[in-house]
mmCIF file of C-alpha atoms in Angstrom:
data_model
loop_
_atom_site.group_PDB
_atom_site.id
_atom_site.type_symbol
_atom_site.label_atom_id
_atom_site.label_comp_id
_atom_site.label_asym_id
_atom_site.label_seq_id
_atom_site.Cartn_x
_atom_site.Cartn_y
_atom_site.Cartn_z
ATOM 1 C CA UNK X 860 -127.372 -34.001 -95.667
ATOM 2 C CA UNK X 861 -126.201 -30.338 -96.157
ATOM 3 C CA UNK X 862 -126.271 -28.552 -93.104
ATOM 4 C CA UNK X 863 -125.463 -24.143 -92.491
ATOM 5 C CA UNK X 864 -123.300 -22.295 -90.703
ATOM 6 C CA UNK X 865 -125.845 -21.699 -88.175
ATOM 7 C CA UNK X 866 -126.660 -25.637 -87.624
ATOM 8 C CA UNK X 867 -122.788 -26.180 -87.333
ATOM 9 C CA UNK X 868 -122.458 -23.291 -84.494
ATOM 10 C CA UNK X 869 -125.411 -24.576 -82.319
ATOM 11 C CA UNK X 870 -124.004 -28.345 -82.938
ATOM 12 C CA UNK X 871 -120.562 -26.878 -81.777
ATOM 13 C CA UNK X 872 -122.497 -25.733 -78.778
ATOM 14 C CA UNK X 873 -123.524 -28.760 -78.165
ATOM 15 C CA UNK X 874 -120.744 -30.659 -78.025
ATOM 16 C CA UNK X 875 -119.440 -28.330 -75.424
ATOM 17 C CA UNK X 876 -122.054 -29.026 -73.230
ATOM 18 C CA UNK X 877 -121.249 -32.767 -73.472
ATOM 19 C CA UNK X 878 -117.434 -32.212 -72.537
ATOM 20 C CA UNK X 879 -118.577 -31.282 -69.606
ATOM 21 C CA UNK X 880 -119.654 -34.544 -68.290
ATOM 22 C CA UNK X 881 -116.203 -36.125 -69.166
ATOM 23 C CA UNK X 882 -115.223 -37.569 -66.002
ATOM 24 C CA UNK X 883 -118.285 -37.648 -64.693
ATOM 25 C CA UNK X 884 -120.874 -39.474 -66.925
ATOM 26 C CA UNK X 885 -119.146 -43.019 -66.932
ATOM 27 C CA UNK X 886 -120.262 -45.662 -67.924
ATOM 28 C CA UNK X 887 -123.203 -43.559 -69.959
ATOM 29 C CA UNK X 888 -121.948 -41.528 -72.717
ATOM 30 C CA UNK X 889 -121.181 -38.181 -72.693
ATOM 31 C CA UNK X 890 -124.275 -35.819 -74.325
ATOM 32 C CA UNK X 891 -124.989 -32.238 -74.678
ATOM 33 C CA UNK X 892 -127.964 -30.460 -76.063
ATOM 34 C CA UNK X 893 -128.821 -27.052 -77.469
ATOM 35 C CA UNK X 894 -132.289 -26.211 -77.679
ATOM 36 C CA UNK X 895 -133.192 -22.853 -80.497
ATOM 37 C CA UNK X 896 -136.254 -21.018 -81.048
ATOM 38 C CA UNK X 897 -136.382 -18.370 -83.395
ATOM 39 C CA UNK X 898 -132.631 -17.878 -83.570
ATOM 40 C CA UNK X 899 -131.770 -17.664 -80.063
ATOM 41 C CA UNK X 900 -131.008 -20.827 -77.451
ATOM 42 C CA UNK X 901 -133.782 -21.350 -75.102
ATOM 43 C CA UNK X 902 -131.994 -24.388 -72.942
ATOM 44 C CA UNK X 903 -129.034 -26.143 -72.694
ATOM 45 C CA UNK X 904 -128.320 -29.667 -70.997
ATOM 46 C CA UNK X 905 -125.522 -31.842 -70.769
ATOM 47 C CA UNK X 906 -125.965 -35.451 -69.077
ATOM 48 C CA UNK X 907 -123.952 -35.412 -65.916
ATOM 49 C CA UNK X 908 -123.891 -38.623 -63.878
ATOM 50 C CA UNK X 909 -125.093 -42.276 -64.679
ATOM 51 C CA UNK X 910 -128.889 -42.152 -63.658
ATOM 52 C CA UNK X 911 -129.309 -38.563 -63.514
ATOM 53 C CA UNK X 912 -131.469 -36.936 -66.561
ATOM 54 C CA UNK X 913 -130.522 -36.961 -70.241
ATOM 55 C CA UNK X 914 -129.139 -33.766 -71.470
ATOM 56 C CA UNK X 915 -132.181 -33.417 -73.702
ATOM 57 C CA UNK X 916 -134.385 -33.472 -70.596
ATOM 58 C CA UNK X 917 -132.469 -31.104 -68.974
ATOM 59 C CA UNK X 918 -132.626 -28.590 -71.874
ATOM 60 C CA UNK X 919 -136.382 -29.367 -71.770
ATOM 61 C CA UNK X 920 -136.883 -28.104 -68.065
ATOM 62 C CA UNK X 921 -134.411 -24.749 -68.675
ATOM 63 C CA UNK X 922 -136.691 -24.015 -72.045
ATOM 64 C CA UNK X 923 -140.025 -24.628 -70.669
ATOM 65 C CA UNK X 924 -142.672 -23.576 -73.009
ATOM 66 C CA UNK X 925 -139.849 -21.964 -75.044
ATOM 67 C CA UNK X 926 -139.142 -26.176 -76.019
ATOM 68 C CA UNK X 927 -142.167 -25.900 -78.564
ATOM 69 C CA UNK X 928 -141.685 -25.056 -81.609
ATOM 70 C CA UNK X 929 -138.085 -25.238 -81.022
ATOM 71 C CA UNK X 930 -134.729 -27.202 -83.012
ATOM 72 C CA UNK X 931 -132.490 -29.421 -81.069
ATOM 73 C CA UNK X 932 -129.396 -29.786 -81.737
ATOM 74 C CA UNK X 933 -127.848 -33.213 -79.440
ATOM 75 C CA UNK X 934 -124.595 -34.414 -80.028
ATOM 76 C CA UNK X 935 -126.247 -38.168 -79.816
ATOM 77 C CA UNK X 936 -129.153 -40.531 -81.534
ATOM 78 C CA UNK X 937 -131.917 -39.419 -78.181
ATOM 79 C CA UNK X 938 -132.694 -42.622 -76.276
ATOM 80 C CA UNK X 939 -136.130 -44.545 -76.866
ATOM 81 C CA UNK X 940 -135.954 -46.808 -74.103
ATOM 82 C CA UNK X 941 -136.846 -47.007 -70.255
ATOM 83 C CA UNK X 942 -133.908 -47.456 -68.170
ATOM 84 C CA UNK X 943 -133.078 -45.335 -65.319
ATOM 85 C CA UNK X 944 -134.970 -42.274 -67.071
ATOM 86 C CA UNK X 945 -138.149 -42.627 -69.264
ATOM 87 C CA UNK X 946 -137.110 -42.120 -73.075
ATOM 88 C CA UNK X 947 -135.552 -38.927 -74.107
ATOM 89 C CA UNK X 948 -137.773 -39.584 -77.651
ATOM 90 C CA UNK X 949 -141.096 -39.279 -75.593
ATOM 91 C CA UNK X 950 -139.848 -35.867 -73.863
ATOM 92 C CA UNK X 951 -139.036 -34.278 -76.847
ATOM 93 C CA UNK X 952 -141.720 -35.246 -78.635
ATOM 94 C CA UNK X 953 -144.597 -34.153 -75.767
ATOM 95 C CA UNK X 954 -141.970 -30.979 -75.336
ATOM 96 C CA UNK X 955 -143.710 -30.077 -79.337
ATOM 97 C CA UNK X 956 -140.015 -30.081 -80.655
ATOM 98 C CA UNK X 957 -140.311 -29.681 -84.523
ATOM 99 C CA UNK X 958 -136.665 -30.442 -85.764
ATOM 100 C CA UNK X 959 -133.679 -32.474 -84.358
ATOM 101 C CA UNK X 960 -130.283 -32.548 -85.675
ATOM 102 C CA UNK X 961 -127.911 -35.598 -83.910
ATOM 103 C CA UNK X 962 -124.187 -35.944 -84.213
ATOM 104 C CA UNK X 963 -124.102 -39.635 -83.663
ATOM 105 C CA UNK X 964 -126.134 -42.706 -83.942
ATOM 106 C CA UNK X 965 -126.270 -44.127 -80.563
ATOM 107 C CA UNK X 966 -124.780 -47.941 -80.991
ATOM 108 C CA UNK X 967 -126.371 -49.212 -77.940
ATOM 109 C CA UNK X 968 -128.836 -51.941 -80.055
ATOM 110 C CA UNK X 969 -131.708 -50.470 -77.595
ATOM 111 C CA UNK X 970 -131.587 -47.580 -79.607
ATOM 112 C CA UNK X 971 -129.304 -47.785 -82.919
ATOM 113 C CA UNK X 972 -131.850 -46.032 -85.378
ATOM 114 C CA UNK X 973 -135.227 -46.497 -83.464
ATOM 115 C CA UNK X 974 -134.849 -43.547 -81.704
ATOM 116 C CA UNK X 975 -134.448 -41.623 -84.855
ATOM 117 C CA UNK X 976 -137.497 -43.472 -85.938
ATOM 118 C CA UNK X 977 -139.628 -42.589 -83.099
ATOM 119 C CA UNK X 978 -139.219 -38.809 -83.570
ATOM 120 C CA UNK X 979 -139.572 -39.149 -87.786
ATOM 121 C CA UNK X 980 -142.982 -41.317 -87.228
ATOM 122 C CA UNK X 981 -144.252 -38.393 -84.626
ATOM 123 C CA UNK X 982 -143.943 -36.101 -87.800
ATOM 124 C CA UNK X 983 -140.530 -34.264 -86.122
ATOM 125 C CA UNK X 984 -137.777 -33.703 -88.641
ATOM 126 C CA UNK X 985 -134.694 -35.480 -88.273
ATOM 127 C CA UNK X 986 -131.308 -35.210 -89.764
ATOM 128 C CA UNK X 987 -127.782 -36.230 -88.484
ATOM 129 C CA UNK X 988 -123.864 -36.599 -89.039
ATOM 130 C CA UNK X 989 -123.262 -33.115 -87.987
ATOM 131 C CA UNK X 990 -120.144 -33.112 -86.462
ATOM 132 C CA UNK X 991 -120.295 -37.019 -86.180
ATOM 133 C CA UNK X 992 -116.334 -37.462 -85.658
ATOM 134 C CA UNK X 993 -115.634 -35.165 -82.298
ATOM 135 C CA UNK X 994 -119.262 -36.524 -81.197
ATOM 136 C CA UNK X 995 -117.453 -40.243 -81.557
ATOM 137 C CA UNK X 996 -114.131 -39.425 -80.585
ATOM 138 C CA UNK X 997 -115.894 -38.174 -77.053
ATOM 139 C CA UNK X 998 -117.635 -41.507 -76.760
ATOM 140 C CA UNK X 999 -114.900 -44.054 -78.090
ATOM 141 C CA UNK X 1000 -115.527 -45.981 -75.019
ATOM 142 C CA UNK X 1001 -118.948 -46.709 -75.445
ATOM 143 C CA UNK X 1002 -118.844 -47.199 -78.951
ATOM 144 C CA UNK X 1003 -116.177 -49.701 -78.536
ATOM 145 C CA UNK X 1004 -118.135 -51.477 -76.011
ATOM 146 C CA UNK X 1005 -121.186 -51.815 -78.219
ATOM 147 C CA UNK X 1006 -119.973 -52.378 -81.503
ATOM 148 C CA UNK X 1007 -116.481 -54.201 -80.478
ATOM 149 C CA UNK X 1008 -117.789 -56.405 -77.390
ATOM 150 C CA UNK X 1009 -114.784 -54.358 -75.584
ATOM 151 C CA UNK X 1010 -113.474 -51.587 -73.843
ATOM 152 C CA UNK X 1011 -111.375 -48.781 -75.487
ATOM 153 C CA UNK X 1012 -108.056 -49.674 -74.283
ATOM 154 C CA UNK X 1013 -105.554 -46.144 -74.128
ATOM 155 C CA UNK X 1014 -102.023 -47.079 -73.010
ATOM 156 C CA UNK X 1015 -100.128 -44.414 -71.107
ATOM 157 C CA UNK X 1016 -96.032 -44.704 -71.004
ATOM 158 C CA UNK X 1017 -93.655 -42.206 -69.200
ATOM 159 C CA UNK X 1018 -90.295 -42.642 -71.252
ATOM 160 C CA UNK X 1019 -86.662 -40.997 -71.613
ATOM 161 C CA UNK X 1020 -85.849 -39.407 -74.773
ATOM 162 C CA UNK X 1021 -84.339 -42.725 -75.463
ATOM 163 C CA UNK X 1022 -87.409 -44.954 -75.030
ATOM 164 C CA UNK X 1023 -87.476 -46.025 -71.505
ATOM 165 C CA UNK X 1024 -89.100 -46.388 -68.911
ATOM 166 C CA UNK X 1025 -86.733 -47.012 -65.435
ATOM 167 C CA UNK X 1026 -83.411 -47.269 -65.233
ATOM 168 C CA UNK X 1027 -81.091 -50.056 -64.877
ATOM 169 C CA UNK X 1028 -82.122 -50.650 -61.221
ATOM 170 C CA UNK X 1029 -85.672 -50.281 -61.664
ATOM 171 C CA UNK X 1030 -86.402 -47.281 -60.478
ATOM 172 C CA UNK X 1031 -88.479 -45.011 -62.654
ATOM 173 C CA UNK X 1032 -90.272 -42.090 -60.046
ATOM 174 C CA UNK X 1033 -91.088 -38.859 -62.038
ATOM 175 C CA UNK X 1034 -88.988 -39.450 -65.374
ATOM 176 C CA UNK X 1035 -91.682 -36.620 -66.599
ATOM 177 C CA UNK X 1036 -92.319 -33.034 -64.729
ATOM 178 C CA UNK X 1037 -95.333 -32.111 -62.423
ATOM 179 C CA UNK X 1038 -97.125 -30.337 -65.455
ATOM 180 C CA UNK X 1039 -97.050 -33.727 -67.302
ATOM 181 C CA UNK X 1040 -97.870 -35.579 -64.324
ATOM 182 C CA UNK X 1041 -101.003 -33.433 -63.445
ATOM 183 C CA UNK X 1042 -102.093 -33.690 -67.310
ATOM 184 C CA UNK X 1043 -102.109 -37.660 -66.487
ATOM 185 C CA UNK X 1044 -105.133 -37.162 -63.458
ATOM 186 C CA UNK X 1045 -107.024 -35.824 -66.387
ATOM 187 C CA UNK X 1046 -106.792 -38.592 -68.708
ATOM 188 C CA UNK X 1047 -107.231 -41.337 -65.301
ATOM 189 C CA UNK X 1048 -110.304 -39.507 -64.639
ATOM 190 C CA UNK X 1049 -112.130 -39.888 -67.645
ATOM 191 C CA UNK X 1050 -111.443 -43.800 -67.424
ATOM 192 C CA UNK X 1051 -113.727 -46.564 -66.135
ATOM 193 C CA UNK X 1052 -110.906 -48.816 -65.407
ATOM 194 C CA UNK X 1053 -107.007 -47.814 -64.321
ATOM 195 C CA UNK X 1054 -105.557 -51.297 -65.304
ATOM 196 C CA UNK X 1055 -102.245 -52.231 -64.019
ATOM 197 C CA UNK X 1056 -100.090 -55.569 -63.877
ATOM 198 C CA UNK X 1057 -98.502 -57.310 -60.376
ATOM 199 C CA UNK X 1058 -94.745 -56.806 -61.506
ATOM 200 C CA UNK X 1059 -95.856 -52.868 -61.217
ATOM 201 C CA UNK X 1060 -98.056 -52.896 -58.096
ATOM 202 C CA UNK X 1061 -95.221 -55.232 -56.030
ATOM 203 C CA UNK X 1062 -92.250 -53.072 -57.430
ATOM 204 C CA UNK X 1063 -93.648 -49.637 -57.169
ATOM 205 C CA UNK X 1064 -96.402 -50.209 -54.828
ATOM 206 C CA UNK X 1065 -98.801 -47.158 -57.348
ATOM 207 C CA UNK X 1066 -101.848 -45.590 -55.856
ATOM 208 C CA UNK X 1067 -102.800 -44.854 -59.153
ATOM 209 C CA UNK X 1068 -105.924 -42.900 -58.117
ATOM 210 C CA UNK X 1069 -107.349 -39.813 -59.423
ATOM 211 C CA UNK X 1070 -106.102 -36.573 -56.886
ATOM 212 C CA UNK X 1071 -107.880 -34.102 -58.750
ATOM 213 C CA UNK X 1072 -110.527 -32.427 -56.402
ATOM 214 C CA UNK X 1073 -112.918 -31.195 -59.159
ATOM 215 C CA UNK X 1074 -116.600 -31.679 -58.316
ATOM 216 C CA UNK X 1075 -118.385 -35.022 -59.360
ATOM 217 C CA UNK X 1076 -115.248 -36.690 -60.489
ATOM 218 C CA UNK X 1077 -115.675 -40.237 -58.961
ATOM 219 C CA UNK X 1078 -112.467 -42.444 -58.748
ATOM 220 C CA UNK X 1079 -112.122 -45.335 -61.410
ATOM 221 C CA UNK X 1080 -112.325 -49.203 -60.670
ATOM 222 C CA UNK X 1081 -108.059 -50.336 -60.440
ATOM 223 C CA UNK X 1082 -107.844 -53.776 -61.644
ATOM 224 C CA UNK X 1083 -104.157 -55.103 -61.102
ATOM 225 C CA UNK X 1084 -103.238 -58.857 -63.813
ATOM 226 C CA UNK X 1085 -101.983 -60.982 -61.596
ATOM 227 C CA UNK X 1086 -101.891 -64.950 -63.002
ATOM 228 C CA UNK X 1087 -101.748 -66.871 -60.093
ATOM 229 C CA UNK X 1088 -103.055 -63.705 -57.992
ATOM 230 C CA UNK X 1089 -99.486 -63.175 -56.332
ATOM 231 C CA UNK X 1090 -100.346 -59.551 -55.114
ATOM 232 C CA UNK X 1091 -99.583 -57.906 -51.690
ATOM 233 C CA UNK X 1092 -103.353 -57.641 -50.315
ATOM 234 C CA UNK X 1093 -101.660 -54.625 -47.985
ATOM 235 C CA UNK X 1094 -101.029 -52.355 -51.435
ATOM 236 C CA UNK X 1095 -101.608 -48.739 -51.667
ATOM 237 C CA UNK X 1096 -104.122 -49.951 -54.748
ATOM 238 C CA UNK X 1097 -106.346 -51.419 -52.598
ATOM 239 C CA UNK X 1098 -106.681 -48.575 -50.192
ATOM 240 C CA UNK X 1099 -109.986 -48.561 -50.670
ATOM 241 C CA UNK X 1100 -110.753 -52.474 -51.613
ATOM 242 C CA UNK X 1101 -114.265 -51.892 -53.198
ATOM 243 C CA UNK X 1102 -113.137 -49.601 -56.167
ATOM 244 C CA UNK X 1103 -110.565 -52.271 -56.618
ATOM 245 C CA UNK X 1104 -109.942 -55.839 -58.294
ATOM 246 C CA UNK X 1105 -107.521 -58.452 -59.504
ATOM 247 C CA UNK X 1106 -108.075 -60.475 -62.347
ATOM 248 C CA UNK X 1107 -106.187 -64.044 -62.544
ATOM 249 C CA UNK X 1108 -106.551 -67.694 -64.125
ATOM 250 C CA UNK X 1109 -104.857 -69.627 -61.413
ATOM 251 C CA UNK X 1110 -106.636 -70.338 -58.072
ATOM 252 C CA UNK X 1111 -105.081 -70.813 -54.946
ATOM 253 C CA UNK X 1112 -103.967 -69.336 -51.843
ATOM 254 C CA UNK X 1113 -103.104 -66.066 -53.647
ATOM 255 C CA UNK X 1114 -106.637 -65.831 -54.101
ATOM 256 C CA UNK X 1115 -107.886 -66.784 -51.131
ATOM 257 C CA UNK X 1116 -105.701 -64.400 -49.384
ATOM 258 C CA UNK X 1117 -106.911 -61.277 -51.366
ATOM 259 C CA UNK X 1118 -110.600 -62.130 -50.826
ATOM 260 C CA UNK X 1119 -109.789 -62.460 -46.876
ATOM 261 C CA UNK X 1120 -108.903 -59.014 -47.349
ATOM 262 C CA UNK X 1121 -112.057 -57.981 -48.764
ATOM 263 C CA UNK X 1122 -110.002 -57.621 -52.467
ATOM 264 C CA UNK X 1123 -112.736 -58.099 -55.417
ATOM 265 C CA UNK X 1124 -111.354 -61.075 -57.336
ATOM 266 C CA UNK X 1125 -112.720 -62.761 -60.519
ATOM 267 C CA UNK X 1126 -110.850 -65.888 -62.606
ATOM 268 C CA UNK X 1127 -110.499 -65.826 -66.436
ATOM 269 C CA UNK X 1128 -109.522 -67.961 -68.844
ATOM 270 C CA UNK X 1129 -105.838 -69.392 -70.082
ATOM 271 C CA UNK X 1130 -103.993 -69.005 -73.168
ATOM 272 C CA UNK X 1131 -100.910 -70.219 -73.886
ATOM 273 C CA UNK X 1132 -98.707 -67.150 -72.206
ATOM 274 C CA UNK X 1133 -101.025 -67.288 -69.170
ATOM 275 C CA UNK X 1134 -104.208 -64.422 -68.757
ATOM 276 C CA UNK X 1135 -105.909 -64.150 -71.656
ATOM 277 C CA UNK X 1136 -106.047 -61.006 -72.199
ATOM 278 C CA UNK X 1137 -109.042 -60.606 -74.833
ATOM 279 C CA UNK X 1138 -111.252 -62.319 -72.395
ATOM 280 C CA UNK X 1139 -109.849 -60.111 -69.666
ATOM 281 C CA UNK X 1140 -111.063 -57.303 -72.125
ATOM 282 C CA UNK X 1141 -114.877 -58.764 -72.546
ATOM 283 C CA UNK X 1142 -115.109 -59.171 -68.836
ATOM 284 C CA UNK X 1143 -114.575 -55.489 -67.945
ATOM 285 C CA UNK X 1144 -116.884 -54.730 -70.714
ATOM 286 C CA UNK X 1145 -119.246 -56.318 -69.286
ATOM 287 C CA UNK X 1146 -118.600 -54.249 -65.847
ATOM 288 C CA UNK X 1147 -119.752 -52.245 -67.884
ATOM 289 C CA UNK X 1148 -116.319 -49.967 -68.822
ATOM 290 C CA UNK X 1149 -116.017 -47.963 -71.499
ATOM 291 C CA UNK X 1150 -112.578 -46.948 -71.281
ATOM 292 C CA UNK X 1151 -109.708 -48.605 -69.666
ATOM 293 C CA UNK X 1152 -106.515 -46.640 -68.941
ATOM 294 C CA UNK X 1153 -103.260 -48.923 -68.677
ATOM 295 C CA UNK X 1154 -100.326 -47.945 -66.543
ATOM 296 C CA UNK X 1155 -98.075 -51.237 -66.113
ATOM 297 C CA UNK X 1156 -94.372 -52.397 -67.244
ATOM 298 C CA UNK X 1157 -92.913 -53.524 -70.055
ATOM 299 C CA UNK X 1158 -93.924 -56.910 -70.418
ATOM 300 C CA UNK X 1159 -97.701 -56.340 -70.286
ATOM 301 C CA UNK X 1160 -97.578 -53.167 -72.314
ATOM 302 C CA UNK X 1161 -95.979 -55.159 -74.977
ATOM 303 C CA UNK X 1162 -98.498 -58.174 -74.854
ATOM 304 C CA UNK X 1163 -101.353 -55.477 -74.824
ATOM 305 C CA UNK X 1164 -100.249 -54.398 -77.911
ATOM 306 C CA UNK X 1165 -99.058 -57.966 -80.018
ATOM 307 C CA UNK X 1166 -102.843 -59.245 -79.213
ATOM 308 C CA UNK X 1167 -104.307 -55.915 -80.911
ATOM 309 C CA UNK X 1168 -106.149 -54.971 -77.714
ATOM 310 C CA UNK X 1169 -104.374 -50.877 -77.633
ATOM 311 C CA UNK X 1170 -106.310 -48.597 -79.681
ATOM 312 C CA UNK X 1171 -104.599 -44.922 -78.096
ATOM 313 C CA UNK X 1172 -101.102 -44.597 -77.103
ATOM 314 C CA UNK X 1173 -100.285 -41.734 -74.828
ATOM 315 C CA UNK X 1174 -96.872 -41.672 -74.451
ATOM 316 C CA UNK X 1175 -95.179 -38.642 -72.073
ATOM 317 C CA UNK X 1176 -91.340 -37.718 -73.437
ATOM 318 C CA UNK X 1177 -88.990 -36.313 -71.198
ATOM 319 C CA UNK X 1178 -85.864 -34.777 -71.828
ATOM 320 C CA UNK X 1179 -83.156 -36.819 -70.189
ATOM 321 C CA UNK X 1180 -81.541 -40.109 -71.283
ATOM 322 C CA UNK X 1181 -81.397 -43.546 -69.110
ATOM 323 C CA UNK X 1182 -78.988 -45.210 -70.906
ATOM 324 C CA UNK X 1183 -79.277 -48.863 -73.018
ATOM 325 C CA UNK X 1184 -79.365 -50.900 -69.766
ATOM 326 C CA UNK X 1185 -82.624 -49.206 -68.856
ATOM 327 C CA UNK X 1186 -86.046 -50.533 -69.286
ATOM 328 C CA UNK X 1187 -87.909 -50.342 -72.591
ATOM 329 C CA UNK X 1188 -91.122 -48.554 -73.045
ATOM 330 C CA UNK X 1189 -92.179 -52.081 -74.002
ATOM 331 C CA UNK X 1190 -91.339 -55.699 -74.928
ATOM 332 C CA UNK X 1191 -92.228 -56.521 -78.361
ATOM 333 C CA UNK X 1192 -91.168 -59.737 -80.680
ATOM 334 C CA UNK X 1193 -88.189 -59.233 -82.516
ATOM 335 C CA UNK X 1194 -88.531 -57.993 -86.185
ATOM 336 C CA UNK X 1195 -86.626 -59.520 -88.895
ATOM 337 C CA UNK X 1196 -86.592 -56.611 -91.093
ATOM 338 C CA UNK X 1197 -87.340 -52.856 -90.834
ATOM 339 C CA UNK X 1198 -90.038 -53.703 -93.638
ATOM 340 C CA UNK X 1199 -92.089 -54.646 -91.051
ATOM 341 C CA UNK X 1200 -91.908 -51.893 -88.175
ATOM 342 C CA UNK X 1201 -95.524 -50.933 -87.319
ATOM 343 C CA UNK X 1202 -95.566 -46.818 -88.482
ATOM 344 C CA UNK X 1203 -97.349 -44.754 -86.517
ATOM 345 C CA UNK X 1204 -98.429 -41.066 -87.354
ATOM 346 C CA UNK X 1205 -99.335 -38.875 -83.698
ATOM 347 C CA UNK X 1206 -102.938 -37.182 -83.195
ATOM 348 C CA UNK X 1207 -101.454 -34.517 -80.927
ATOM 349 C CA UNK X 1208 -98.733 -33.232 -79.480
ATOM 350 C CA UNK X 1209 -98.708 -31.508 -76.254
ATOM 351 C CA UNK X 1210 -96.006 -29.491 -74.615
ATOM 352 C CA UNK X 1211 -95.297 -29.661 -71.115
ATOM 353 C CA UNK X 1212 -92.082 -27.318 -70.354
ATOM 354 C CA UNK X 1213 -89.725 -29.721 -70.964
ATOM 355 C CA UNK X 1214 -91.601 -32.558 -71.468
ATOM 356 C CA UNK X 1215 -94.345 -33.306 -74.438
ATOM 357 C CA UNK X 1216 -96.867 -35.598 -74.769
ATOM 358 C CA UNK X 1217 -97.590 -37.991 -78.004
ATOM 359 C CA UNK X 1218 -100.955 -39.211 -78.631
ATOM 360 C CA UNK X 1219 -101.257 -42.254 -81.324
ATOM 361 C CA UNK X 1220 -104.739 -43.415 -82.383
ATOM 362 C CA UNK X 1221 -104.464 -47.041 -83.203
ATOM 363 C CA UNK X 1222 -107.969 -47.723 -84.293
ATOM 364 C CA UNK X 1223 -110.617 -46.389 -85.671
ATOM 365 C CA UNK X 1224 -113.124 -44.226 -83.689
ATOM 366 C CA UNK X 1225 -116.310 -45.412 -86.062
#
């Protein structure tokens, strides 16, 4: 489809609006919508909290009889289905909307397509793929959870300049600055799930909340690995026990102890190396979460990534060395030749003084 200047501007628009809801929206995806009559932009909406309305409807109500006649430019595939709202299709529609131009096909199977179909067969014009890769890139949770049966997994490391992540005695407190360390709140807040291991929570003892105070952001589920459930119920991660849960495959009175405490638990199955963690994966999918941020040591970091469950690396460099008895960003099998290192090219680099963050896409955002 060939689309002009003008439709890229008013998608670009758009997808503004939808960036707004990116700590907020979770577990719907993020959505904006541009509404233009005549040349000029009659509404604007972006969806803004799970069960609050679509950003088409909210475009809708700021347009008012301005909404006839009018193009709308939305960032996804509108909805055709009753869930917590009534079908973004049927408001656009009854709104007298005469063109839509989507981003993204939704891949939730309740729409996927038949939304698109609902408008064409109403005799509104439909096109799409306008600025389809930032519209996925913004939803690579919920995509991944659709299409993928899974959550998109982004693993964050704080390293030396020489790859690790403590030093020899264990301790590893602010290897990065407080720029890079507020820049971290950011990416926490847009997850459904901050997922940790036990070795971390009974070493370090992590809050690993979100502390920003920005309106509407809503703190994300921690869910601390723990095989036979060996976890201190009296952590600062369960400070508040019911945005909080540990996942193990062993029962016992590790588990019993944690529930006592009020401590969500839920049992998954075994491999061979203990958790599974691809089942651990389709369980928190099913939560629902879109995206799950890990902060967590060595060993688990390194497991995430042999099983092919890391699609985004974000890995914080900071300028000071911790010597070859320190820890490594990660524990990985031993390669036989250089042949077969895994290379990796970075999305972005960020600067933070003297630290800089790396950003590795491991999978593919379609």
């Amino acid at each position: 489809m060939s689309f002009s200047r003008s439709d890229l501007d008013y998608m670009t628009q758009a997808l503004h609006e939808a960036r707004r809801g990116l700590h907020t929206t979770d577990p719907n995806p993020r959505v904006g919508c541009v509404l233009v009559n005549d040349g000029k932009v009659v509404g604007r909406g972006w969806h803004q909290t799970s069960g609050g309305a679509h950003a088409e409807v909210l475009a809708l109500q700021q347009a008012g009889s301005r909404a006839a006649g009018s193009h709308a430019y939305v960032t996804l595939e509108p909805c055709c289905h009753h869930g917590k709202t009534g079908p973004c299709t049927t408001a656009l529609i009854e709104a007298g909307v005469s063109q839509v131009t989507y981003a993204l096909r939704d891949p939730d199977p309740r729409v996927a397509g038949q939304g698109h179909q609902a408008l064409s067969d109403a005799g509104i014009n439909v096109r799409y793929g306008l600025l389809e890769q930032p519209a996925a890139e913004l939803n690579v949770g919920f995509i991944s959870r659709h299409l993928h049966g899974r959550p998109w997994v982004r693993l964050k490391l704080a390293v030396s300049l020489d790859g690790r992540v403590a030093a020899s005695d264990g301790s590893s407190s602010w290897i990065t600055g407080e720029a890079a360390r507020a820049d971290v709140q950011y990416w926490r807040a847009r997850a459904s799930v901050i997922l940790t291991g036990s070795g971390t929570v009974n070493w370090d003892n992590p809050q690993l909340n979100v502390r920003l105070q920005e309106r509407g952001i809503r703190q994300p589920l921690r869910v601390v690995l723990s095989s036979s459930f060996t976890v201190d119920p009296a952590a600062r991660v369960f400070a508040d026990p019911e945005t909080a849960m540990v996942i193990g495959c062993i029962d016992g009175p590790g588990k019993q102890a944690l529930r006592q405490a009020g401590i969500n638990t839920r049992m998954v199955a075994v491999d061979e190396s203990g958790l599974d963690l691809s089942v651990v994966m389709s369980e928190l999918a099913g939560l629902p979460a879109n995206e799950v941020h890990v902060e967590c040591g060595p060993a688990l970091a390194g497991n995430l990534l042999e099983a092919g469950l890391v699609d985004e690396l974000l890995i914080y460099q900071a300028d000071c060395l911790l010597g070859d008895q320190g820890l490594p960003m990660m524990k990985l099998p031993q390669l036989k030749s250089i042949s077969d290192a895994q290379r990796l090219s970075p999305a972005e680099l960020h600067q933070f003084g003297n630290d800089r963050r790396l950003r590795y896409i491991l999978t593919d955002t379609d």
